[in-house]
């Protein structure tokens, strides 16, 4: 009988854990839980006899995979799988999946929430600005970008998107203008919201050259990954453009310098919070558990990312 381990440094909401456990046990499998573990050694010990693993942003390195000789599948309950060593998993014949779309509403709500928070001067009592009528650019139009567009429409923001992988007609059907180049997106939009993954092509790709194209009172919103930002370029933007602001779901490495020099022009969540809602945990957790059961029972590999 397969043993499924939920291993999360940042735990799911208890209600989500209950539902994952129920699916696993109803399938007749063993359920194990490891939350808030201290280090890789603890995770290595816990994976020694498991057949399947459900994780969040937990680092699944080759060391962890090698410590799990019975492992057949890892499901990242969420969208980005840059925390998993796909090469090591593939070499060991371990299937890796994500659960696309399951936590996107939570991330999208945080985007707009943080935008309002900064536009209103972090609720310090001084007059702020409104989002209505301000241009919003979506850098990538996947599940999160599309959901941000739906919500931002209610705020009355003119919407633009750049996504080379999604046909123009699909984007424009949603009332969002598809722009032909990333440069044009940044040049057009006062707000730009990032929804690209972190990989060898995108790491440090949001650089000064791109950011400096943004119009006056530019606000860059990052609920993707801190690694996609070129922090040298970010600091240059802060120094040269007193109108520029940066909002990020997780602080950049240069947060202390920004905090010291540019008060009021940034907001960073203390911990990655995009998917930290009960609903997102339930959706992604249930999807992960079901994908594992379908994999063992029917060989279903629909959401495999290391093909
Ligand atoms: C994702 O890639 O799905 C989000 O970044 C959420 O990450 P988390 O599960 O670690 O909160």
GROMACS .gro file of C-alpha atoms and ligand atoms in nm:
model
  318
    1UNK     CA    1   0.000   0.000   0.000
    2UNK     CA    2   0.158   0.334  -0.107
    3UNK     CA    3   0.269   0.574   0.163
    4UNK     CA    4   0.204   0.943   0.096
    5UNK     CA    5   0.396   1.209   0.289
    6UNK     CA    6   0.284   1.570   0.310
    7UNK     CA    7   0.609   1.758   0.384
    8UNK     CA    8   0.568   2.133   0.431
    9UNK     CA    9   0.793   2.379   0.610
   10UNK     CA   10   0.507   2.625   0.571
   11UNK     CA   11   0.206   2.411   0.670
   12UNK     CA   12  -0.125   2.395   0.487
   13UNK     CA   13  -0.430   2.519   0.678
   14UNK     CA   14  -0.543   2.231   0.909
   15UNK     CA   15  -0.870   2.197   0.716
   16UNK     CA   16  -0.670   2.127   0.399
   17UNK     CA   17  -0.456   1.864   0.573
   18UNK     CA   18  -0.774   1.689   0.694
   19UNK     CA   19  -0.909   1.674   0.339
   20UNK     CA   20  -0.581   1.546   0.191
   21UNK     CA   21  -0.568   1.277   0.462
   22UNK     CA   22  -0.926   1.173   0.385
   23UNK     CA   23  -0.855   1.126   0.012
   24UNK     CA   24  -0.536   0.933   0.083
   25UNK     CA   25  -0.698   0.704   0.342
   26UNK     CA   26  -1.012   0.647   0.135
   27UNK     CA   27  -0.783   0.519  -0.141
   28UNK     CA   28  -0.646   0.273   0.116
   29UNK     CA   29  -0.303   0.440   0.131
   30UNK     CA   30  -0.092   0.538   0.433
   31UNK     CA   31  -0.083   0.906   0.523
   32UNK     CA   32   0.212   1.079   0.693
   33UNK     CA   33   0.266   1.443   0.785
   34UNK     CA   34   0.585   1.640   0.841
   35UNK     CA   35   0.533   2.009   0.909
   36UNK     CA   36   0.771   2.293   0.999
   37UNK     CA   37   1.075   2.064   0.971
   38UNK     CA   38   1.401   2.227   1.068
   39UNK     CA   39   1.643   2.107   0.799
   40UNK     CA   40   1.707   1.877   0.502
   41UNK     CA   41   1.825   1.598   0.736
   42UNK     CA   42   1.482   1.579   0.896
   43UNK     CA   43   1.317   1.566   0.553
   44UNK     CA   44   1.565   1.299   0.437
   45UNK     CA   45   1.472   1.076   0.731
   46UNK     CA   46   1.099   1.126   0.665
   47UNK     CA   47   1.118   1.033   0.294
   48UNK     CA   48   1.313   0.710   0.346
   49UNK     CA   49   1.009   0.483   0.302
   50UNK     CA   50   0.757   0.699   0.112
   51UNK     CA   51   0.616   0.635  -0.235
   52UNK     CA   52   0.468   0.980  -0.292
   53UNK     CA   53   0.536   1.328  -0.168
   54UNK     CA   54   0.318   1.640  -0.151
   55UNK     CA   55   0.515   1.963  -0.101
   56UNK     CA   56   0.483   2.339  -0.134
   57UNK     CA   57   0.793   2.557  -0.183
   58UNK     CA   58   1.000   2.291  -0.005
   59UNK     CA   59   1.338   2.226  -0.168
   60UNK     CA   60   1.337   1.882  -0.324
   61UNK     CA   61   1.702   1.845  -0.419
   62UNK     CA   62   1.885   1.543  -0.562
   63UNK     CA   63   1.994   1.468  -0.204
   64UNK     CA   64   1.630   1.434  -0.094
   65UNK     CA   65   1.539   1.228  -0.401
   66UNK     CA   66   1.835   0.996  -0.341
   67UNK     CA   67   1.724   0.951   0.020
   68UNK     CA   68   1.384   0.823  -0.103
   69UNK     CA   69   1.448   0.493  -0.287
   70UNK     CA   70   1.077   0.405  -0.305
   71UNK     CA   71   0.965   0.746  -0.431
   72UNK     CA   72   0.753   0.737  -0.750
   73UNK     CA   73   0.588   1.079  -0.758
   74UNK     CA   74   0.629   1.431  -0.615
   75UNK     CA   75   0.340   1.674  -0.643
   76UNK     CA   76   0.412   2.041  -0.584
   77UNK     CA   77   0.077   2.167  -0.449
   78UNK     CA   78   0.096   2.497  -0.635
   79UNK     CA   79   0.212   2.645  -0.963
   80UNK     CA   80   0.589   2.704  -0.963
   81UNK     CA   81   0.812   2.396  -0.947
   82UNK     CA   82   1.150   2.572  -0.947
   83UNK     CA   83   1.203   2.422  -0.598
   84UNK     CA   84   1.226   2.070  -0.740
   85UNK     CA   85   1.536   1.926  -0.907
   86UNK     CA   86   1.362   1.795  -1.219
   87UNK     CA   87   1.680   1.646  -1.364
   88UNK     CA   88   1.747   1.441  -1.050
   89UNK     CA   89   1.384   1.329  -1.037
   90UNK     CA   90   1.383   1.227  -1.405
   91UNK     CA   91   1.709   1.033  -1.363
   92UNK     CA   92   1.550   0.832  -1.082
   93UNK     CA   93   1.226   0.781  -1.277
   94UNK     CA   94   1.029   0.999  -1.035
   95UNK     CA   95   0.728   1.176  -1.185
   96UNK     CA   96   0.692   1.544  -1.087
   97UNK     CA   97   0.359   1.728  -1.114
   98UNK     CA   98   0.219   2.066  -1.014
   99UNK     CA   99  -0.143   2.168  -0.959
  100UNK     CA  100  -0.187   2.458  -1.202
  101UNK     CA  101  -0.460   2.712  -1.132
  102UNK     CA  102  -0.552   2.581  -0.788
  103UNK     CA  103  -0.411   2.871  -0.588
  104UNK     CA  104  -0.430   3.144  -0.852
  105UNK     CA  105  -0.727   3.333  -0.707
  106UNK     CA  106  -0.543   3.373  -0.375
  107UNK     CA  107  -0.237   3.516  -0.550
  108UNK     CA  108  -0.448   3.744  -0.771
  109UNK     CA  109  -0.638   3.884  -0.471
  110UNK     CA  110  -0.305   3.959  -0.302
  111UNK     CA  111  -0.187   4.149  -0.612
  112UNK     CA  112  -0.482   4.388  -0.598
  113UNK     CA  113  -0.474   4.403  -0.217
  114UNK     CA  114  -0.110   4.512  -0.214
  115UNK     CA  115  -0.172   4.761  -0.495
  116UNK     CA  116  -0.451   4.928  -0.299
  117UNK     CA  117  -0.238   4.924   0.017
  118UNK     CA  118   0.049   5.107  -0.151
  119UNK     CA  119  -0.175   5.342  -0.352
  120UNK     CA  120  -0.327   5.451  -0.017
  121UNK     CA  121   0.015   5.513   0.138
  122UNK     CA  122  -0.005   5.201   0.354
  123UNK     CA  123  -0.309   5.348   0.528
  124UNK     CA  124  -0.106   5.620   0.700
  125UNK     CA  125  -0.391   5.872   0.679
  126UNK     CA  126  -0.242   6.085   0.399
  127UNK     CA  127  -0.425   6.121   0.064
  128UNK     CA  128  -0.335   5.846  -0.178
  129UNK     CA  129  -0.438   5.758  -0.530
  130UNK     CA  130  -0.697   5.530  -0.690
  131UNK     CA  131  -0.646   5.238  -0.924
  132UNK     CA  132  -0.934   5.336  -1.152
  133UNK     CA  133  -0.808   5.454  -1.490
  134UNK     CA  134  -0.447   5.348  -1.424
  135UNK     CA  135  -0.293   5.113  -1.679
  136UNK     CA  136  -0.210   4.760  -1.561
  137UNK     CA  137   0.022   4.532  -1.756
  138UNK     CA  138   0.025   4.158  -1.699
  139UNK     CA  139   0.365   4.010  -1.767
  140UNK     CA  140   0.239   3.663  -1.865
  141UNK     CA  141  -0.122   3.562  -1.895
  142UNK     CA  142  -0.147   3.222  -1.729
  143UNK     CA  143  -0.393   3.131  -1.454
  144UNK     CA  144  -0.285   3.411  -1.218
  145UNK     CA  145  -0.248   3.682  -1.483
  146UNK     CA  146  -0.594   3.605  -1.617
  147UNK     CA  147  -0.750   3.616  -1.270
  148UNK     CA  148  -0.574   3.947  -1.191
  149UNK     CA  149  -0.726   4.085  -1.512
  150UNK     CA  150  -1.076   3.972  -1.408
  151UNK     CA  151  -1.048   4.145  -1.070
  152UNK     CA  152  -0.872   4.458  -1.202
  153UNK     CA  153  -1.151   4.505  -1.454
  154UNK     CA  154  -1.380   4.572  -1.159
  155UNK     CA  155  -1.143   4.848  -1.048
  156UNK     CA  156  -1.174   5.011  -1.392
  157UNK     CA  157  -0.810   4.963  -1.491
  158UNK     CA  158  -0.724   4.952  -1.865
  159UNK     CA  159  -0.557   4.613  -1.912
  160UNK     CA  160  -0.262   4.497  -2.123
  161UNK     CA  161  -0.076   4.168  -2.137
  162UNK     CA  162   0.235   4.020  -2.290
  163UNK     CA  163   0.257   3.643  -2.321
  164UNK     CA  164   0.439   3.486  -2.617
  165UNK     CA  165   0.282   3.146  -2.541
  166UNK     CA  166  -0.083   3.253  -2.550
  167UNK     CA  167  -0.256   3.350  -2.876
  168UNK     CA  168  -0.358   3.715  -2.902
  169UNK     CA  169  -0.724   3.619  -2.963
  170UNK     CA  170  -0.744   3.429  -2.631
  171UNK     CA  171  -0.612   3.732  -2.439
  172UNK     CA  172  -0.825   3.985  -2.626
  173UNK     CA  173  -1.142   3.779  -2.576
  174UNK     CA  174  -1.109   3.880  -2.208
  175UNK     CA  175  -1.104   4.251  -2.290
  176UNK     CA  176  -0.726   4.269  -2.236
  177UNK     CA  177  -0.504   4.422  -2.504
  178UNK     CA  178  -0.228   4.182  -2.610
  179UNK     CA  179   0.092   4.378  -2.673
  180UNK     CA  180   0.349   4.239  -2.918
  181UNK     CA  181   0.662   4.289  -2.707
  182UNK     CA  182   0.765   4.291  -2.344
  183UNK     CA  183   0.928   4.632  -2.396
  184UNK     CA  184   0.597   4.775  -2.512
  185UNK     CA  185   0.418   4.635  -2.207
  186UNK     CA  186   0.654   4.816  -1.969
  187UNK     CA  187   0.646   5.137  -2.175
  188UNK     CA  188   0.265   5.138  -2.172
  189UNK     CA  189   0.175   5.049  -1.815
  190UNK     CA  190   0.198   5.241  -1.489
  191UNK     CA  191   0.145   4.915  -1.299
  192UNK     CA  192   0.314   4.593  -1.415
  193UNK     CA  193   0.232   4.266  -1.242
  194UNK     CA  194   0.474   3.976  -1.286
  195UNK     CA  195   0.346   3.625  -1.352
  196UNK     CA  196   0.641   3.449  -1.514
  197UNK     CA  197   0.810   3.139  -1.367
  198UNK     CA  198   1.171   3.138  -1.244
  199UNK     CA  199   1.390   2.942  -1.485
  200UNK     CA  200   1.722   2.985  -1.665
  201UNK     CA  201   1.559   3.217  -1.921
  202UNK     CA  202   1.376   3.441  -1.674
  203UNK     CA  203   1.612   3.471  -1.376
  204UNK     CA  204   1.724   3.838  -1.349
  205UNK     CA  205   1.529   3.913  -1.668
  206UNK     CA  206   1.340   4.204  -1.508
  207UNK     CA  207   1.628   4.444  -1.539
  208UNK     CA  208   1.688   4.819  -1.544
  209UNK     CA  209   1.653   4.834  -1.923
  210UNK     CA  210   1.296   4.703  -1.891
  211UNK     CA  211   1.189   4.876  -1.568
  212UNK     CA  212   1.317   5.217  -1.680
  213UNK     CA  213   1.070   5.210  -1.971
  214UNK     CA  214   0.778   5.238  -1.728
  215UNK     CA  215   0.590   5.570  -1.726
  216UNK     CA  216   0.580   5.816  -1.434
  217UNK     CA  217   0.454   5.682  -1.100
  218UNK     CA  218   0.552   5.331  -1.200
  219UNK     CA  219   0.467   5.044  -0.967
  220UNK     CA  220   0.615   4.699  -1.019
  221UNK     CA  221   0.425   4.415  -0.849
  222UNK     CA  222   0.597   4.082  -0.795
  223UNK     CA  223   0.399   3.784  -0.670
  224UNK     CA  224   0.609   3.548  -0.885
  225UNK     CA  225   0.965   3.482  -0.765
  226UNK     CA  226   1.227   3.721  -0.625
  227UNK     CA  227   1.492   3.558  -0.848
  228UNK     CA  228   1.341   3.701  -1.169
  229UNK     CA  229   1.439   4.054  -1.062
  230UNK     CA  230   1.784   4.190  -1.141
  231UNK     CA  231   1.839   4.353  -0.801
  232UNK     CA  232   2.122   4.577  -0.921
  233UNK     CA  233   1.878   4.718  -1.176
  234UNK     CA  234   1.608   4.745  -0.910
  235UNK     CA  235   1.835   4.953  -0.685
  236UNK     CA  236   1.927   5.172  -0.981
  237UNK     CA  237   1.556   5.228  -1.052
  238UNK     CA  238   1.494   5.328  -0.689
  239UNK     CA  239   1.791   5.567  -0.699
  240UNK     CA  240   1.716   5.729  -1.036
  241UNK     CA  241   1.336   5.734  -1.036
  242UNK     CA  242   1.191   5.887  -0.718
  243UNK     CA  243   0.844   5.809  -0.860
  244UNK     CA  244   0.911   5.431  -0.876
  245UNK     CA  245   0.763   5.187  -0.625
  246UNK     CA  246   0.805   4.812  -0.579
  247UNK     CA  247   0.566   4.566  -0.416
  248UNK     CA  248   0.677   4.208  -0.366
  249UNK     CA  249   0.540   3.892  -0.209
  250UNK     CA  250   0.869   3.808  -0.035
  251UNK     CA  251   1.150   4.053   0.022
  252UNK     CA  252   1.436   4.090  -0.224
  253UNK     CA  253   1.791   4.023  -0.100
  254UNK     CA  254   1.850   4.401  -0.104
  255UNK     CA  255   1.546   4.470   0.119
  256UNK     CA  256   1.752   4.628   0.399
  257UNK     CA  257   1.903   4.886   0.163
  258UNK     CA  258   1.563   4.968   0.011
  259UNK     CA  259   1.411   4.993   0.359
  260UNK     CA  260   1.679   5.232   0.474
  261UNK     CA  261   1.692   5.457   0.169
  262UNK     CA  262   1.343   5.454   0.020
  263UNK     CA  263   1.074   5.452   0.289
  264UNK     CA  264   0.714   5.459   0.164
  265UNK     CA  265   0.813   5.335  -0.182
  266UNK     CA  266   0.789   4.961  -0.123
  267UNK     CA  267   0.600   4.686   0.051
  268UNK     CA  268   0.732   4.333   0.111
  269UNK     CA  269   0.537   4.052   0.275
  270UNK     CA  270   0.730   3.903   0.569
  271UNK     CA  271   0.685   3.554   0.427
  272UNK     CA  272   0.558   3.431   0.088
  273UNK     CA  273   0.184   3.483   0.131
  274UNK     CA  274   0.033   3.459  -0.218
  275UNK     CA  275  -0.109   3.111  -0.170
  276UNK     CA  276  -0.161   3.142   0.205
  277UNK     CA  277  -0.538   3.107   0.222
  278UNK     CA  278  -0.748   2.818   0.347
  279UNK     CA  279  -0.918   2.801   0.007
  280UNK     CA  280  -0.593   2.785  -0.191
  281UNK     CA  281  -0.453   2.522   0.048
  282UNK     CA  282  -0.768   2.313   0.015
  283UNK     CA  283  -0.782   2.344  -0.365
  284UNK     CA  284  -0.413   2.270  -0.423
  285UNK     CA  285  -0.396   2.004  -0.149
  286UNK     CA  286  -0.701   1.814  -0.274
  287UNK     CA  287  -0.578   1.835  -0.634
  288UNK     CA  288  -0.236   1.701  -0.529
  289UNK     CA  289  -0.387   1.409  -0.335
  290UNK     CA  290  -0.624   1.320  -0.621
  291UNK     CA  291  -0.345   1.340  -0.878
  292UNK     CA  292  -0.140   1.094  -0.671
  293UNK     CA  293  -0.430   0.848  -0.637
  294UNK     CA  294  -0.503   0.874  -1.012
  295UNK     CA  295  -0.137   0.819  -1.088
  296UNK     CA  296  -0.114   0.500  -0.881
  297UNK     CA  297  -0.459   0.368  -0.978
  298UNK     CA  298  -0.477   0.464  -1.347
  299UNK     CA  299  -0.128   0.572  -1.448
  300UNK     CA  300  -0.267   0.924  -1.507
  301UNK     CA  301   0.021   1.167  -1.573
  302UNK     CA  302  -0.184   1.468  -1.687
  303UNK     CA  303   0.003   1.730  -1.485
  304UNK     CA  304   0.353   1.584  -1.519
  305UNK     CA  305   0.613   1.858  -1.568
  306UNK     CA  306   0.926   1.646  -1.621
  307UNK     CA  307   0.823   1.473  -1.946
  308LIG     C1  308   0.315   2.875  -0.624
  308LIG     O1  309   0.412   2.862  -0.700
  308LIG     O2  310   0.213   2.804  -0.635
  308LIG     C2  311   0.316   2.983  -0.519
  308LIG     O3  312   0.436   3.049  -0.519
  308LIG     C3  313   0.279   2.932  -0.381
  308LIG     O4  314   0.385   2.882  -0.307
  308LIG     P1  315   0.360   2.823  -0.160
  308LIG     O5  316   0.277   2.700  -0.173
  308LIG     O6  317   0.497   2.792  -0.106
  308LIG     O7  318   0.290   2.926  -0.078
   0.00000   0.00000   0.00000
